[in-house]
Short mmCIF file of C-alpha atoms in Angstrom, two decimals:
data_model
loop_
_atom_site.label_atom_id
_atom_site.label_comp_id
_atom_site.label_asym_id
_atom_site.label_seq_id
_atom_site.Cartn_x
_atom_site.Cartn_y
_atom_site.Cartn_z
CA MET A 1 -43.09 -45.59 17.21
CA GLY A 2 -43.79 -49.87 17.33
CA ILE A 3 -41.47 -52.14 19.21
CA LYS A 4 -40.33 -53.04 15.93
CA ASP A 5 -39.35 -49.43 15.21
CA PHE A 6 -37.65 -49.54 18.73
CA PHE A 7 -34.99 -51.88 17.93
CA LEU A 8 -34.53 -51.79 14.56
CA GLY A 9 -34.76 -47.89 14.20
CA ALA A 10 -37.54 -45.88 12.39
CA PRO A 11 -37.07 -46.36 8.58
CA SER A 12 -35.00 -43.65 6.89
CA VAL A 13 -36.45 -40.57 4.97
CA ALA A 14 -35.10 -39.48 2.04
CA PRO A 15 -33.69 -35.83 2.10
CA THR A 16 -35.66 -33.19 0.47
CA SER A 17 -34.74 -30.13 -1.17
CA ASP A 18 -36.60 -26.80 -0.94
CA VAL A 19 -35.90 -25.22 -4.37
CA GLU A 20 -37.45 -21.94 -3.50
CA ALA A 21 -34.92 -21.80 -0.14
CA SER A 22 -32.07 -22.94 -2.25
CA LEU A 23 -32.30 -19.87 -4.71
CA ALA A 24 -32.59 -17.06 -2.16
CA PRO A 25 -29.04 -15.28 -1.57
CA PHE A 26 -26.50 -17.26 -0.02
CA ASN A 27 -25.39 -15.40 3.12
CA LEU A 28 -21.42 -14.83 2.85
CA SER A 29 -20.85 -12.49 5.57
CA THR A 30 -20.09 -15.08 8.26
CA SER A 31 -17.52 -16.98 6.06
CA VAL A 32 -15.94 -14.83 3.66
CA TYR A 33 -15.57 -11.04 5.44
CA GLY A 34 -16.97 -10.74 8.55
CA LEU A 35 -20.53 -8.89 9.24
CA LEU A 36 -21.62 -7.19 6.63
CA ASN A 37 -21.78 -3.43 7.37
CA ALA A 38 -19.68 -4.24 10.64
CA PRO A 39 -17.29 -2.08 11.92
CA THR A 40 -13.77 -2.16 10.07
CA THR A 41 -10.64 -2.36 11.91
CA VAL A 42 -9.86 1.41 10.07
CA ASP A 43 -11.83 3.64 8.32
CA ARG A 44 -10.99 4.76 4.42
CA ALA A 45 -10.07 8.34 5.57
CA THR A 46 -7.23 6.84 7.69
CA ALA A 47 -6.12 4.34 5.34
CA MET A 48 -6.00 6.86 2.70
CA SER A 49 -3.97 9.40 4.44
CA VAL A 50 -1.17 6.93 4.40
CA PRO A 51 0.73 7.13 1.05
CA THR A 52 1.25 3.77 0.69
CA VAL A 53 -2.24 2.70 0.99
CA ALA A 54 -3.03 6.05 -1.54
CA ARG A 55 -0.79 4.64 -4.20
CA ALA A 56 -1.75 1.06 -4.05
CA ARG A 57 -5.45 2.30 -4.64
CA ASN A 58 -5.03 4.05 -7.28
CA ILE A 59 -2.96 1.82 -9.22
CA ILE A 60 -5.19 -1.35 -8.47
CA CYS A 61 -8.46 0.56 -8.77
CA GLY A 62 -7.11 2.86 -11.57
CA THR A 63 -5.74 0.29 -13.83
CA LEU A 64 -8.58 -1.98 -13.46
CA ALA A 65 -11.06 0.92 -14.70
CA SER A 66 -8.92 1.87 -17.78
CA LEU A 67 -9.33 -2.26 -18.60
CA PRO A 68 -11.87 -2.08 -21.95
CA LEU A 69 -14.41 -4.69 -21.17
CA GLU A 70 -15.35 -7.04 -23.80
CA GLN A 71 -18.33 -9.76 -24.54
CA TYR A 72 -17.74 -13.05 -25.85
CA ASN A 73 -20.35 -16.04 -27.22
CA ARG A 74 -20.18 -18.51 -23.91
CA PHE A 75 -20.38 -21.73 -26.33
CA THR A 76 -18.00 -20.49 -29.16
CA GLY A 77 -15.79 -17.60 -27.71
CA ALA A 78 -16.58 -15.42 -30.73
CA HIS A 79 -16.42 -11.70 -29.97
CA VAL A 80 -19.81 -9.87 -29.98
CA GLU A 81 -19.86 -6.47 -29.66
CA PRO A 82 -20.81 -5.21 -26.14
CA LEU A 83 -23.91 -3.60 -24.64
CA ARG A 84 -23.60 -0.50 -23.82
CA VAL A 85 -24.63 -1.06 -20.33
CA ILE A 86 -21.05 -2.97 -20.19
CA ASN A 87 -18.73 -0.14 -20.52
CA GLN A 88 -20.69 2.57 -19.42
CA PRO A 89 -23.06 1.32 -17.07
CA ASP A 90 -24.27 5.05 -15.60
CA PRO A 91 -24.99 7.30 -18.82
CA ARG A 92 -24.32 10.08 -16.83
CA VAL A 93 -20.72 9.35 -16.24
CA ALA A 94 -17.78 7.83 -17.85
CA GLY A 95 -17.62 4.01 -17.23
CA PHE A 96 -14.22 4.69 -15.84
CA VAL A 97 -15.67 6.45 -12.93
CA VAL A 98 -18.23 3.92 -12.26
CA TYR A 99 -15.69 0.91 -12.28
CA ASN A 100 -12.73 2.56 -10.40
CA TRP A 101 -14.81 3.34 -7.38
CA LEU A 102 -16.78 -0.24 -7.65
CA ALA A 103 -12.93 -1.76 -7.34
CA GLU A 104 -12.06 0.36 -4.71
CA ASP A 105 -15.23 -0.90 -2.75
CA ILE A 106 -14.36 -4.81 -3.58
CA TRP A 107 -10.44 -4.01 -2.38
CA LEU A 108 -11.38 -2.26 0.87
CA TYR A 109 -14.75 -3.68 1.94
CA GLY A 110 -14.71 -6.90 0.30
CA VAL A 111 -18.08 -6.01 -1.58
CA GLY A 112 -19.25 -3.59 -3.78
CA PHE A 113 -22.98 -2.45 -4.81
CA GLY A 114 -24.74 -0.96 -7.67
CA LEU A 115 -28.56 0.24 -8.12
CA VAL A 116 -30.59 -0.23 -11.01
CA LEU A 117 -31.41 2.83 -12.61
CA ASP A 118 -33.43 1.36 -15.96
CA ALA A 119 -34.48 -2.10 -17.14
CA TYR A 120 -35.59 -3.59 -20.29
CA ALA A 121 -39.54 -4.02 -20.17
CA GLU A 122 -39.11 -6.94 -22.50
CA ASP A 123 -36.94 -9.42 -20.21
CA GLY A 124 -36.19 -7.09 -17.32
CA ARG A 125 -32.48 -7.06 -17.74
CA VAL A 126 -30.31 -4.15 -16.43
CA ARG A 127 -30.31 -1.36 -19.12
CA SER A 128 -28.33 0.71 -16.72
CA TRP A 129 -26.82 0.99 -13.40
CA THR A 130 -24.69 3.01 -11.09
CA ARG A 131 -22.63 2.16 -8.11
CA ILE A 132 -23.10 3.01 -4.33
CA GLU A 133 -21.43 3.31 -1.46
CA PRO A 134 -21.62 0.35 0.53
CA LYS A 135 -22.51 1.95 3.59
CA ARG A 136 -25.62 3.09 2.17
CA VAL A 137 -26.61 -0.67 1.73
CA THR A 138 -28.11 -2.55 4.82
CA PRO A 139 -28.72 -6.50 4.25
CA LYS A 140 -31.96 -7.86 5.53
CA TYR A 141 -31.86 -11.57 6.97
CA ASN A 142 -34.07 -14.31 7.62
CA LEU A 143 -35.39 -14.99 11.15
CA ALA A 144 -32.49 -17.65 11.53
CA MET A 145 -29.76 -15.06 10.22
CA THR A 146 -28.35 -17.45 7.79
CA GLU A 147 -29.56 -16.06 4.47
CA ILE A 148 -29.63 -12.42 3.16
CA GLU A 149 -33.79 -11.80 2.17
CA GLY A 150 -33.12 -8.29 0.63
CA TYR A 151 -31.24 -5.27 1.06
CA GLU A 152 -32.07 -1.37 2.12
CA VAL A 153 -30.79 1.82 0.67
CA ASP A 154 -30.34 4.77 2.95
CA GLY A 155 -33.21 2.85 5.13
CA ARG A 156 -35.56 2.37 2.26
CA LEU A 157 -36.26 -1.47 1.43
CA ALA A 158 -35.29 -2.08 -2.47
CA PRO A 159 -37.03 -4.34 -4.83
CA ILE A 160 -35.62 -8.02 -5.42
CA ALA A 161 -35.22 -7.16 -9.36
CA GLY A 162 -35.91 -3.89 -11.67
CA ILE A 163 -35.65 -0.38 -11.36
CA GLY A 164 -34.04 0.42 -7.70
CA SER A 165 -32.95 -2.89 -6.76
CA VAL A 166 -29.28 -3.88 -5.74
CA ILE A 167 -26.85 -5.35 -7.69
CA ARG A 168 -24.12 -7.11 -5.56
CA PHE A 169 -20.29 -7.76 -6.67
CA ASP A 170 -18.78 -10.36 -4.08
CA GLY A 171 -14.95 -10.16 -3.31
CA ALA A 172 -12.40 -12.38 -2.41
CA ASP A 173 -11.95 -12.13 0.75
CA GLU A 174 -12.92 -9.71 3.99
CA GLY A 175 -11.40 -6.46 2.63
CA PHE A 176 -8.44 -4.56 2.91
CA LEU A 177 -9.81 -2.37 6.02
CA ASN A 178 -10.63 -5.57 7.93
CA ARG A 179 -7.58 -7.58 7.67
CA SER A 180 -4.73 -4.75 7.97
CA GLY A 181 -6.03 -2.34 10.37
CA ARG A 182 -3.31 -2.65 12.79
CA THR A 183 -0.62 -2.09 10.02
CA VAL A 184 -2.65 0.71 8.63
CA ILE A 185 -2.34 2.52 12.28
CA ALA A 186 1.20 1.69 12.49
CA ALA A 187 1.66 3.42 9.49
CA VAL A 188 -0.54 6.29 10.78
CA GLU A 189 1.42 6.25 14.05
CA LEU A 190 4.72 6.64 12.10
CA GLU A 191 3.79 9.50 9.78
CA LYS A 192 2.83 11.39 13.16
CA ALA A 193 5.90 10.47 14.93
CA ALA A 194 7.89 11.72 11.41
CA LEU A 195 5.59 15.26 11.36
CA SER A 196 6.73 15.85 14.90
CA TYR A 197 10.36 15.55 14.50
CA ALA A 198 9.90 17.55 11.33
CA LYS A 199 8.33 20.18 13.68
CA GLU A 200 10.90 20.05 16.30
CA PRO A 201 14.18 18.21 14.65
CA ILE A 202 15.99 17.73 18.17
CA PRO A 203 14.95 15.34 21.04
CA SER A 204 12.38 16.83 23.32
CA MET A 205 14.06 19.29 25.95
CA VAL A 206 13.37 19.88 29.61
CA LEU A 207 14.43 22.98 31.11
CA LYS A 208 15.35 23.14 34.94
CA SER A 209 15.24 25.84 37.40
CA ASN A 210 18.23 25.50 39.72
CA GLY A 211 16.89 28.24 42.01
CA THR A 212 13.48 28.66 43.54
CA ASN A 213 10.42 27.61 42.02
CA LEU A 214 8.82 29.47 39.41
CA THR A 215 5.29 30.78 39.32
CA SER A 216 3.43 29.32 36.09
CA GLU A 217 3.41 32.83 34.42
CA ARG A 218 7.29 33.05 34.50
CA ILE A 219 7.34 29.26 33.37
CA ALA A 220 4.98 30.04 30.41
CA LYS A 221 7.30 33.27 29.29
CA LEU A 222 10.37 31.49 29.58
CA LEU A 223 9.01 28.39 27.36
CA GLU A 224 7.66 31.05 25.10
CA ALA A 225 10.92 32.69 24.95
CA TRP A 226 13.22 29.60 24.61
CA ARG A 227 10.66 28.79 21.23
CA ASN A 228 11.15 31.76 19.92
CA SER A 229 14.88 31.82 20.16
CA ARG A 230 15.23 28.51 19.03
CA ALA A 231 13.24 29.25 15.61
CA THR A 232 15.56 32.07 14.98
CA ARG A 233 18.92 30.89 15.86
CA SER A 234 20.21 27.33 16.77
CA THR A 235 22.69 28.78 19.68
CA ALA A 236 21.71 28.99 23.07
CA PHE A 237 22.65 30.87 26.55
CA LEU A 238 21.59 29.74 29.78
CA ASN A 239 22.47 31.40 33.05
CA ALA A 240 23.15 29.70 36.29
CA ASP A 241 19.68 29.39 37.44
CA ILE A 242 18.43 27.34 34.43
CA ASP A 243 19.62 23.91 32.79
CA MET A 244 18.74 22.17 29.71
CA GLN A 245 18.18 18.11 29.90
CA SER A 246 17.21 16.06 26.64
CA VAL A 247 14.77 13.57 26.90
CA GLY A 248 13.95 10.96 24.50
CA PHE A 249 15.69 9.80 21.26
CA ASP A 250 16.40 11.37 17.72
CA PRO A 251 14.97 9.80 14.77
CA LYS A 252 18.17 8.01 13.68
CA SER A 253 18.13 6.18 17.10
CA LEU A 254 14.50 5.54 16.75
CA GLN A 255 15.22 3.96 13.18
CA LEU A 256 12.46 5.85 11.93
CA VAL A 257 12.85 5.69 8.25
CA GLU A 258 14.04 1.85 8.50
CA ALA A 259 10.40 1.37 10.60
CA ARG A 260 8.33 3.23 7.90
CA SER A 261 10.13 1.31 5.27
CA TYR A 262 9.30 -1.90 6.88
CA VAL A 263 5.71 -0.71 7.11
CA ALA A 264 5.28 0.35 3.78
CA LEU A 265 6.61 -3.35 2.59
CA GLU A 266 4.01 -4.64 4.96
CA LEU A 267 1.26 -2.81 3.39
CA SER A 268 2.35 -3.22 -0.32
CA ARG A 269 1.82 -7.28 0.94
CA ALA A 270 -1.87 -6.93 2.49
CA ALA A 271 -2.67 -4.65 -0.40
CA GLY A 272 -1.47 -7.54 -2.66
CA ILE A 273 0.27 -5.51 -4.93
CA PRO A 274 4.19 -6.25 -5.97
CA ALA A 275 6.28 -3.51 -3.57
CA TYR A 276 8.16 -2.47 -6.48
CA PHE A 277 4.92 -0.60 -7.99
CA ILE A 278 4.50 1.39 -4.74
CA SER A 279 8.36 2.08 -4.30
CA ALA A 280 8.31 -0.32 -0.99
CA GLU A 281 11.79 -1.61 -2.23
CA ASN A 282 14.59 -0.60 -4.17
CA THR A 283 15.04 -2.70 -7.28
CA SER A 284 16.65 -2.16 -10.77
CA MET A 285 13.68 -2.60 -13.37
CA THR A 286 14.45 -2.99 -17.06
CA TYR A 287 12.01 -2.74 -19.88
CA SER A 288 11.66 -6.55 -20.11
CA ASN A 289 11.24 -7.48 -16.48
CA ALA A 290 8.76 -4.18 -16.03
CA THR A 291 6.72 -6.05 -18.68
CA SER A 292 6.91 -9.12 -16.30
CA GLU A 293 5.91 -7.05 -13.62
CA ARG A 294 2.70 -6.10 -15.07
CA ARG A 295 1.66 -9.57 -15.98
CA SER A 296 2.39 -9.92 -11.74
CA LEU A 297 0.50 -6.87 -11.12
CA VAL A 298 -2.48 -8.74 -12.89
CA ASP A 299 -2.29 -12.08 -11.45
CA PHE A 300 -1.68 -11.17 -7.91
CA SER A 301 -3.44 -7.97 -7.35
CA LEU A 302 -6.02 -7.28 -10.31
CA ARG A 303 -7.40 -10.98 -10.69
CA PRO A 304 -9.35 -11.29 -7.88
CA ILE A 305 -11.19 -8.03 -8.36
CA LEU A 306 -11.38 -8.63 -12.30
CA SER A 307 -12.98 -12.13 -11.60
CA ALA A 308 -15.69 -10.63 -9.11
CA ILE A 309 -16.44 -7.86 -11.79
CA GLU A 310 -16.66 -10.09 -14.82
CA SER A 311 -18.79 -13.12 -13.19
CA ARG A 312 -21.23 -10.57 -11.70
CA LEU A 313 -21.78 -9.09 -15.14
CA SER A 314 -21.58 -12.21 -16.78
CA LEU A 315 -25.15 -13.15 -14.98
CA PRO A 316 -28.32 -13.21 -16.99
CA ASP A 317 -30.34 -10.02 -15.31
CA ILE A 318 -27.43 -8.03 -17.24
CA CYS A 319 -26.05 -9.65 -20.67
CA PRO A 320 -27.57 -12.72 -22.39
CA SER A 321 -27.67 -16.15 -20.72
CA THR A 322 -25.32 -17.09 -24.38
CA SER A 323 -22.69 -14.24 -23.51
CA GLN A 324 -19.99 -13.81 -21.04
CA ILE A 325 -17.90 -10.53 -19.97
CA ARG A 326 -14.09 -10.36 -19.89
CA PHE A 327 -11.96 -7.33 -19.21
CA ASP A 328 -9.61 -7.01 -22.36
CA LEU A 329 -5.80 -7.27 -21.12
CA ASP A 330 -4.11 -7.24 -24.42
CA ASP A 331 -2.92 -4.04 -24.69
CA PHE A 332 -1.77 -3.64 -21.07
CA LEU A 333 0.48 -6.86 -21.03
CA ARG A 334 1.57 -6.42 -24.73
CA GLY A 335 5.42 -6.94 -24.97
CA ASN A 336 8.01 -4.62 -26.54
CA PRO A 337 7.85 -4.26 -30.42
CA LEU A 338 10.61 -6.89 -30.98
CA GLU A 339 8.83 -9.30 -29.14
CA ARG A 340 5.75 -8.41 -30.54
CA ALA A 341 7.32 -8.83 -34.27
CA GLN A 342 8.52 -12.29 -33.37
CA VAL A 343 5.31 -13.21 -32.49
CA TYR A 344 3.27 -12.34 -35.23
CA GLN A 345 6.06 -13.56 -37.56
CA ILE A 346 5.45 -17.03 -36.16
CA LEU A 347 1.24 -16.61 -36.21
CA ASN A 348 1.62 -15.49 -40.15
CA THR A 349 4.10 -18.39 -40.68
CA ILE A 350 1.66 -20.85 -39.33
CA GLY A 351 -1.59 -19.19 -40.94
CA ALA A 352 -3.08 -17.88 -37.53
CA MET A 353 -2.91 -14.12 -38.50
CA SER A 354 -3.09 -12.36 -41.57
CA VAL A 355 -0.98 -9.21 -42.34
CA GLU A 356 -4.11 -7.35 -42.44
CA GLN A 357 -4.86 -8.81 -38.96
CA ILE A 358 -1.33 -7.64 -37.71
CA GLN A 359 -2.03 -4.59 -39.13
CA GLU A 360 -5.43 -4.18 -37.22
CA GLU A 361 -3.40 -5.52 -34.12
CA GLU A 362 -1.22 -2.54 -34.32
CA ASP A 363 -3.47 0.15 -35.54
CA LEU A 364 -1.77 0.91 -38.34
CA ILE A 365 -4.75 0.48 -40.91
CA ARG A 366 -6.48 4.05 -40.72
#
């Protein structure tokens, strides 16, 4: 550096971009859902033992998996016959099974993975793939731990593309198990308390000897006789040497029912599902507002997972770059017959739909 540069500063250098590095997989693990494969705040088995969580999972994942996937031209919006790999990615099982468990992975862990089973020789596009459990996949980072350079499946390094490579479906957040662990644990503890009171529906009891100290064998026999007697009759008799004292609270004093209802409502919020669907709150539903509740289910529960799967399947390694994949929501969101008839009448009047198209839409053409 010369004297001129010292006073005036070194000349600015235009920033350069490393194209090859920019194409490397971006590491979302620190910004979205915590370290990938890091321990979750609660495991799946514990979460699914809570009825509210199990019902929320089945509604969200089961509903999503039942929706058909359609393929459209990206530029004209015209419908295209979808590739077989779209609705049945694994030829060995039904597509419902693959997307059901894939949706669960995205919902629980914030990420889902697929394993390529076959690819076309001419362009390398995926011919078939199947879902694999996220715990089987381990990311391989660069030296700076800033980008994912590849993946290991069951301890073996997977290829970047082609047969045996990994397809990654990124969710919108860190996943239910990471963000709702304490609420799930609270629900589990309340279930344990309910089970305890179901086994012994009265407060805990203490038998106190008013006389001499009893031996351990005598105490064990006394407690066993007390339990057997309570199993056959509710009335007890104690002589002057023994006194019974109640300890703790009954379920009503603990407000166990109210606490479980509150936790169920909190779990519905954490799961992102309207409380009505999992019976977490009592509401009177009619057919008309039940239809709007379905729209709420799509907008606030299914949409993030739908978008995650749609956007990944629309990438050019699976479908042509001129196409895009979308879930068909028409049947799921269709109104009652009167509403549909009114809509068809308007569309037919303005020339948007013909009578034949209406009959086809209503499955009236055989």
